[in-house]
mmCIF file of C-alpha atoms in Angstrom:
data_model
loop_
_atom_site.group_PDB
_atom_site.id
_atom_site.type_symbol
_atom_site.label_atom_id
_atom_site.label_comp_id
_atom_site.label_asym_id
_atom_site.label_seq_id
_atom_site.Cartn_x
_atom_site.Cartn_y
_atom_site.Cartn_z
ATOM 1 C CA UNK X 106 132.656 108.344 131.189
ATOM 2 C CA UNK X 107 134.560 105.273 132.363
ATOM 3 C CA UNK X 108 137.286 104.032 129.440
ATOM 4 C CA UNK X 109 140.220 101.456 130.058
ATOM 5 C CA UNK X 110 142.562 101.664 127.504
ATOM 6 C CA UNK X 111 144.970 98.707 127.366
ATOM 7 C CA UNK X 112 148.341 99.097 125.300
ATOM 8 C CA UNK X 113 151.660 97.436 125.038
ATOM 9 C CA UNK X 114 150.803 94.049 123.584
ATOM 10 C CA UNK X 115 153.082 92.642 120.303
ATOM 11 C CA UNK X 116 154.670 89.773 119.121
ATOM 12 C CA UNK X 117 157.159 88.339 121.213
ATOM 13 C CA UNK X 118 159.856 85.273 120.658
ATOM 14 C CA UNK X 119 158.586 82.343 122.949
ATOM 15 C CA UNK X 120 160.634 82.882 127.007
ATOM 16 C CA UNK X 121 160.351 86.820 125.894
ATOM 17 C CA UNK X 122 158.444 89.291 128.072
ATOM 18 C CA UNK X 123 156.290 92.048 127.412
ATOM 19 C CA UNK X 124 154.466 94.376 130.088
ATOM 20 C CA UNK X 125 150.906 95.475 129.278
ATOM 21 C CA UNK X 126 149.862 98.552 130.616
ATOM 22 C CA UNK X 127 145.638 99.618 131.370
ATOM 23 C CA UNK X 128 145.124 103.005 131.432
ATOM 24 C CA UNK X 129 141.864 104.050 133.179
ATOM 25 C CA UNK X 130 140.636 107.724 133.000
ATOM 26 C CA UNK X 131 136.387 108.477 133.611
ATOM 27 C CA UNK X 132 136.921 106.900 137.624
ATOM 28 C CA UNK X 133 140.001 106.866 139.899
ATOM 29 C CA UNK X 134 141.659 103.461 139.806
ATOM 30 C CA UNK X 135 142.326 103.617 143.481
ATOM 31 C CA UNK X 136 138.830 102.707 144.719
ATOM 32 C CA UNK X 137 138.664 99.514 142.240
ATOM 33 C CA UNK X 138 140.112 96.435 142.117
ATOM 34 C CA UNK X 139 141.041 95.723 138.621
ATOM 35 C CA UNK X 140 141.505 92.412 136.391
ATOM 36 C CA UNK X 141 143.378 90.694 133.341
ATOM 37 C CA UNK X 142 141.393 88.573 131.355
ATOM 38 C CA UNK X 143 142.014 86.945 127.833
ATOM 39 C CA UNK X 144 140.645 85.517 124.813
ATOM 40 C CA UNK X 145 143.043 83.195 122.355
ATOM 41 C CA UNK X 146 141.683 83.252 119.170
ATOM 42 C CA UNK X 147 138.558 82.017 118.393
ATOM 43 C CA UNK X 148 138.146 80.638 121.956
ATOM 44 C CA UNK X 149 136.559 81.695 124.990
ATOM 45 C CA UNK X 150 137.373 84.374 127.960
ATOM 46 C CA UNK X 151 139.936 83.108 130.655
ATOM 47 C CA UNK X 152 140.231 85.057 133.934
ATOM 48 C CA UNK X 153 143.805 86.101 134.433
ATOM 49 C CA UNK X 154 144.319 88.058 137.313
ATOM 50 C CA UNK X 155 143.254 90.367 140.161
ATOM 51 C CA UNK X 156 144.732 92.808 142.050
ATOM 52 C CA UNK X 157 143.389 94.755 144.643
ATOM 53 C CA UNK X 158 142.483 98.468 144.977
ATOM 54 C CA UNK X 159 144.801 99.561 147.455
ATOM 55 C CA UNK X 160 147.698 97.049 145.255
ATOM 56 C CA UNK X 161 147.907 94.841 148.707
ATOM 57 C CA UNK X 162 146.640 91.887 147.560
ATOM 58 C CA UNK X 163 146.698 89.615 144.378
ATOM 59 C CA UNK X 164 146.078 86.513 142.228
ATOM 60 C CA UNK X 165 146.673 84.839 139.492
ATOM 61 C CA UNK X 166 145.357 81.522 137.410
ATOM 62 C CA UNK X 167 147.539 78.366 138.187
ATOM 63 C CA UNK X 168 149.027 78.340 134.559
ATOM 64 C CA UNK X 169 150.455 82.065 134.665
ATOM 65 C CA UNK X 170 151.587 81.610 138.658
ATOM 66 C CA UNK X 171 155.290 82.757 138.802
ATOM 67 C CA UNK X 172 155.387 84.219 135.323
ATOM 68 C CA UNK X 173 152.759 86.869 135.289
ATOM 69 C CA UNK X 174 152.766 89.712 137.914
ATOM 70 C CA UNK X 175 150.108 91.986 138.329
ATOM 71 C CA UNK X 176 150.877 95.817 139.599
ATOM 72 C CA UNK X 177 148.998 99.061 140.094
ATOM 73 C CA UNK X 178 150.319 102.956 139.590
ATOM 74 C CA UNK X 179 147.343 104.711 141.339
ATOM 75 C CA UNK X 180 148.549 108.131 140.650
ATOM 76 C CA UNK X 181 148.789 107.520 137.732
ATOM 77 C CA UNK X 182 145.448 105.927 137.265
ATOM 78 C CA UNK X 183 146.928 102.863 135.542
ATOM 79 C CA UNK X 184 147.100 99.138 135.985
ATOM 80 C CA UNK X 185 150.366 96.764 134.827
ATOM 81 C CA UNK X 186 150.712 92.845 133.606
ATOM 82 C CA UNK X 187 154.131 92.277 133.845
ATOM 83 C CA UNK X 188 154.533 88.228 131.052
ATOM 84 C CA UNK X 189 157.671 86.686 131.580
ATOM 85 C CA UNK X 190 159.232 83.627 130.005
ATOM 86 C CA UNK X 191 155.893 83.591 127.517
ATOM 87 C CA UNK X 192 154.706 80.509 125.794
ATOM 88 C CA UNK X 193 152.900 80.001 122.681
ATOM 89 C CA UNK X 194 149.852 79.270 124.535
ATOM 90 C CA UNK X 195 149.624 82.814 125.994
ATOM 91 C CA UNK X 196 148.846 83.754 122.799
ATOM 92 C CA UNK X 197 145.596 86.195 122.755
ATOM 93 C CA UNK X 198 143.778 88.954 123.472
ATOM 94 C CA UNK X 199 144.236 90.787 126.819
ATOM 95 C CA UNK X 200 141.513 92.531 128.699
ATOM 96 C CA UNK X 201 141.592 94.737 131.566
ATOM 97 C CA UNK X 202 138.208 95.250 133.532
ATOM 98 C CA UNK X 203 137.152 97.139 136.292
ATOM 99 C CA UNK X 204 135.905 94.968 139.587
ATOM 100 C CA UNK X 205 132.727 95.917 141.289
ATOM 101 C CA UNK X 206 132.084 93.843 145.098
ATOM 102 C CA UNK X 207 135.603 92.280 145.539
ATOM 103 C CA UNK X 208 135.591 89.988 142.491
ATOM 104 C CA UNK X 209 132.317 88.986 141.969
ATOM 105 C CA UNK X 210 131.814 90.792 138.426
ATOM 106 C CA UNK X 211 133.207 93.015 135.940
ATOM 107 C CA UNK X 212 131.309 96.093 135.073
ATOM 108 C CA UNK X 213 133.687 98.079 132.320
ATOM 109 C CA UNK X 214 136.100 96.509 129.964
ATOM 110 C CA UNK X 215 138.631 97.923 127.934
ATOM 111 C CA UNK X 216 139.502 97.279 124.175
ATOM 112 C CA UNK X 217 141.936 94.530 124.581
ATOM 113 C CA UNK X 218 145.361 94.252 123.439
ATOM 114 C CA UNK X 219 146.906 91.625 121.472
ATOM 115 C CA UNK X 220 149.737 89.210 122.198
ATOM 116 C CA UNK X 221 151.465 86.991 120.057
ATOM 117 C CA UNK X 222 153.779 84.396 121.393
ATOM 118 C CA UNK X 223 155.729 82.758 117.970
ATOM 119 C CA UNK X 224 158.775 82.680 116.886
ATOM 120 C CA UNK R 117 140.756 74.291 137.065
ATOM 121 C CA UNK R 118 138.139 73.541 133.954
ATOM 122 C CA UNK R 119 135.880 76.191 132.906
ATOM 123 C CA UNK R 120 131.911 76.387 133.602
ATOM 124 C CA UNK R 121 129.838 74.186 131.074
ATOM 125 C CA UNK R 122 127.787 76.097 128.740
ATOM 126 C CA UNK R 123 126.138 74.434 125.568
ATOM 127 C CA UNK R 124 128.399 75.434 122.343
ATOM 128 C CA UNK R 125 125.397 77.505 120.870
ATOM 129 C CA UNK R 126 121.669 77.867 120.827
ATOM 130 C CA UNK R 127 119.115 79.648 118.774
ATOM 131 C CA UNK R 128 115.847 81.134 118.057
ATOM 132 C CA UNK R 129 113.799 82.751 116.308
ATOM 133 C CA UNK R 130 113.052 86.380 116.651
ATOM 134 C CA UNK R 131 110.663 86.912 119.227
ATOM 135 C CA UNK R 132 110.814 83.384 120.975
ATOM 136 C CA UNK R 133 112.576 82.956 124.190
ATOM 137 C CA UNK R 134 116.048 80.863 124.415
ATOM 138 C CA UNK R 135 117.611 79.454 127.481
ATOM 139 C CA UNK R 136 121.347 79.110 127.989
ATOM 140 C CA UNK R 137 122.512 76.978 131.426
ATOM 141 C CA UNK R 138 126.003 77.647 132.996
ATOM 142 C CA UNK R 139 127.038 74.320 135.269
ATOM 143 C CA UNK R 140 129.458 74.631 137.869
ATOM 144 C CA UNK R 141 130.202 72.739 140.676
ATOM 145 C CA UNK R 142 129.673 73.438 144.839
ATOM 146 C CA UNK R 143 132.824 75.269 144.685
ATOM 147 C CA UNK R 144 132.024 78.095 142.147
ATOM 148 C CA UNK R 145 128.466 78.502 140.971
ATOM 149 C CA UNK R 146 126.938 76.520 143.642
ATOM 150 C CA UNK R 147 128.738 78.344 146.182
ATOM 151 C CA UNK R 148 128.534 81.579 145.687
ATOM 152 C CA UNK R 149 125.601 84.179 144.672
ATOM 153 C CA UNK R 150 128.028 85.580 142.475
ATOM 154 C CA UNK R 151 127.495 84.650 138.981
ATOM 155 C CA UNK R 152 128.143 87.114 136.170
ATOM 156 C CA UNK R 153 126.924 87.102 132.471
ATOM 157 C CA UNK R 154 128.814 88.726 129.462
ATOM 158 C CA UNK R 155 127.412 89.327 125.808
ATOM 159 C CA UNK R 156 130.278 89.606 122.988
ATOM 160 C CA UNK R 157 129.740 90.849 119.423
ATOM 161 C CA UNK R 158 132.642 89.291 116.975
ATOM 162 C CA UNK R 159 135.820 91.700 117.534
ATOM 163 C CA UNK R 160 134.440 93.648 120.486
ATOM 164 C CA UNK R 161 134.661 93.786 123.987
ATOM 165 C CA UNK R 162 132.414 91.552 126.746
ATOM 166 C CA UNK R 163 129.766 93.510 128.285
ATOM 167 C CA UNK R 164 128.655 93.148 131.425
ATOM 168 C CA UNK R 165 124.836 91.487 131.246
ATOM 169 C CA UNK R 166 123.808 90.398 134.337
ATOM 170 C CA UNK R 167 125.336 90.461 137.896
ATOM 171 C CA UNK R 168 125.080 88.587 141.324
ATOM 172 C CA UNK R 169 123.186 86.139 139.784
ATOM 173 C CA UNK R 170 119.941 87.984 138.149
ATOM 174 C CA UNK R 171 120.752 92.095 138.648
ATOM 175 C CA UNK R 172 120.681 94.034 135.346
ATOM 176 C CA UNK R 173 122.896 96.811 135.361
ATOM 177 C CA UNK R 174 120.976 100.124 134.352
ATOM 178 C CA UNK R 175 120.771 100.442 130.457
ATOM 179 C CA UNK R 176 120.314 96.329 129.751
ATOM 180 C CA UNK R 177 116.863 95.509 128.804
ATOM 181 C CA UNK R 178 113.965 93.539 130.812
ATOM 182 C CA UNK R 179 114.638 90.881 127.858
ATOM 183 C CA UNK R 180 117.526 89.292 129.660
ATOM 184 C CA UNK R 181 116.936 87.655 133.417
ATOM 185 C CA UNK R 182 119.253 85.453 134.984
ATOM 186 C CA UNK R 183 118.662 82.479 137.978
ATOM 187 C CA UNK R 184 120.236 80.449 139.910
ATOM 188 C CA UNK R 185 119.669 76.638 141.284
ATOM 189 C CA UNK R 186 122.201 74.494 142.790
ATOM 190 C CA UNK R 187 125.305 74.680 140.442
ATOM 191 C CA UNK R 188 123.574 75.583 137.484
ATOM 192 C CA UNK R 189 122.998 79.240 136.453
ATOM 193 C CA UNK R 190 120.504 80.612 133.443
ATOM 194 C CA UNK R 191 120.196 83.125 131.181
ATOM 195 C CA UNK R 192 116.927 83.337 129.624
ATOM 196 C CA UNK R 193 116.603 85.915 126.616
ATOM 197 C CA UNK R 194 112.950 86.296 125.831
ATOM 198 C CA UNK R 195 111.524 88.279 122.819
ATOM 199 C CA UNK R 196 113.957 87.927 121.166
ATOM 200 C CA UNK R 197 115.627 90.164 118.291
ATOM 201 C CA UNK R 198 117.881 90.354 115.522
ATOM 202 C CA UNK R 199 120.584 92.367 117.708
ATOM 203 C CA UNK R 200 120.969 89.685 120.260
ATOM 204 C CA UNK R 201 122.800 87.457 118.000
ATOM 205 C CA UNK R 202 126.195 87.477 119.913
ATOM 206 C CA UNK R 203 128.461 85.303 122.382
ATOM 207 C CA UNK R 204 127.432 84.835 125.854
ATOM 208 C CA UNK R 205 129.792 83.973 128.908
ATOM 209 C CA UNK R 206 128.869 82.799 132.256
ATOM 210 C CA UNK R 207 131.286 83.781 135.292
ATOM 211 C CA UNK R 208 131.345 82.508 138.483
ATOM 212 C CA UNK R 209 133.118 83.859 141.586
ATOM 213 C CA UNK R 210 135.499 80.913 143.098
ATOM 214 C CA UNK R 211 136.550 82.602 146.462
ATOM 215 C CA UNK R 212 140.107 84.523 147.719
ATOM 216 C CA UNK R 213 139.645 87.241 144.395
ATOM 217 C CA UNK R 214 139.423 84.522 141.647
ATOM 218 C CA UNK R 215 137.229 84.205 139.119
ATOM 219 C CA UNK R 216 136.191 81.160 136.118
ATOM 220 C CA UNK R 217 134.343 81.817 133.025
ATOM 221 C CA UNK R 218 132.483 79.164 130.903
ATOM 222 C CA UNK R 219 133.514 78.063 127.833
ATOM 223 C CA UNK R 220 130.808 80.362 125.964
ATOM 224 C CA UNK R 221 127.307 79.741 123.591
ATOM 225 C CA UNK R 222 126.905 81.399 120.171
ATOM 226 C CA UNK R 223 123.662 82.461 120.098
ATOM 227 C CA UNK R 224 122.093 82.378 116.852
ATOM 228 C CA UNK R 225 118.613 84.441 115.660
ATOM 229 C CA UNK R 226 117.000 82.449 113.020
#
């Protein structure tokens, strides 16, 4: 069956980094386009990023453009968010779901991972 | 950019029908027949609902339909039961591989 398994989240000094990895197993990640979404707590989902299945294409919300970067390992059936220079405000859970059509919905979601930005 | 309007919460009573409205603009909702709906139980994961618009993926009840007019999407939950109590997100397609959610309605069964 289809499982995402996100690790690699933490707590991390405000400008720190972290890199979150997705591990998919149940599908091969190279036919999907896959995403980054997250929850702060108590609030609502945000769409983070996309990238596509063959790794050639990606994008990103305006408030993590230039600090966030989005990668793919298809061998090794996993999918990357690389944070840099972090801000309190990035502060949540992170999802990683599989893309169905190019973007236009989500149908498997992993566990999340959470991040905390403090110091 | 700011996130689809939903109303903070509705509610029901078990076996009534509830209604919860997603408003977007000509850019997201209103220009694409790709709206999404999620359902999240406290501490879990989003599941996917409903897709392009009103499609149920296999394995998600008759209860739960979905439309679409102008910029304003709908789920409508009818009979409804205890296990429905949960979190619902719209999401809307926005064009080049982006995506918006809505802000989210707690739905409450009286």
């Amino acid at each position: 069956q289809v499982q995402l398994v996100e690790s690699g989240g933490g707590v991390v000094q405000p400008g720190g980094s972290l890199r979150l990895s997705c591990a998919a197993s149940g599908f091969t990640v190279n036919n999907f386009g896959m995403h980054w979404v997250r929850q702060a707590p108590g609030e609502g989902l945000k769409w983070v990023s996309y990238v596509r299945s063959d790794g050639t294409y990606t994008s990103y919300t305006d408030s993590v453009k230039g600090r966030f970067v989005i990668s793919r390992d298809n061998p090794k059936n996993t999918v990357y968010l690389q944070m840099n220079s972090l801000r309190p405000e990035d502060t949540a859970i992170y999802y990683c779901a599989r893309d169905r059509g190019g973007a236009e919905y989500l149908d498997y979601w992993g566990q999340g991972t959470l991040v905390t930005v403090s110091s | 950019q700011s996130a689809l309007t939903q109303p903070r919460s509705v509610s029901g009573s078990p076996g009534q029908s509830v209604t919860i409205s997603c408003t977007g603009t000509s850019s997201d909702v209103g220009g694409y027949n790709y709206v999404s709906w999620y359902q999240q139980y406290p501490g879990k994961a989003p599941k996917l609902l409903i897709y392009d618009v009103s499609k149920r993926p296999s394995g998600v009840p008759d209860r739960f339909s979905a439309s679409k007019s102008g910029n304003t999407a709908s789920l409508t939950i009818s009979g409804l039961q205890a296990e429905d109590e949960a979190d619902f997100y719209c999401c809307s397609y926005t064009g080049t591989y982006t995506l918006i959610f809505g802000g989210g309605t707690k739905l409450t069964v009286l």
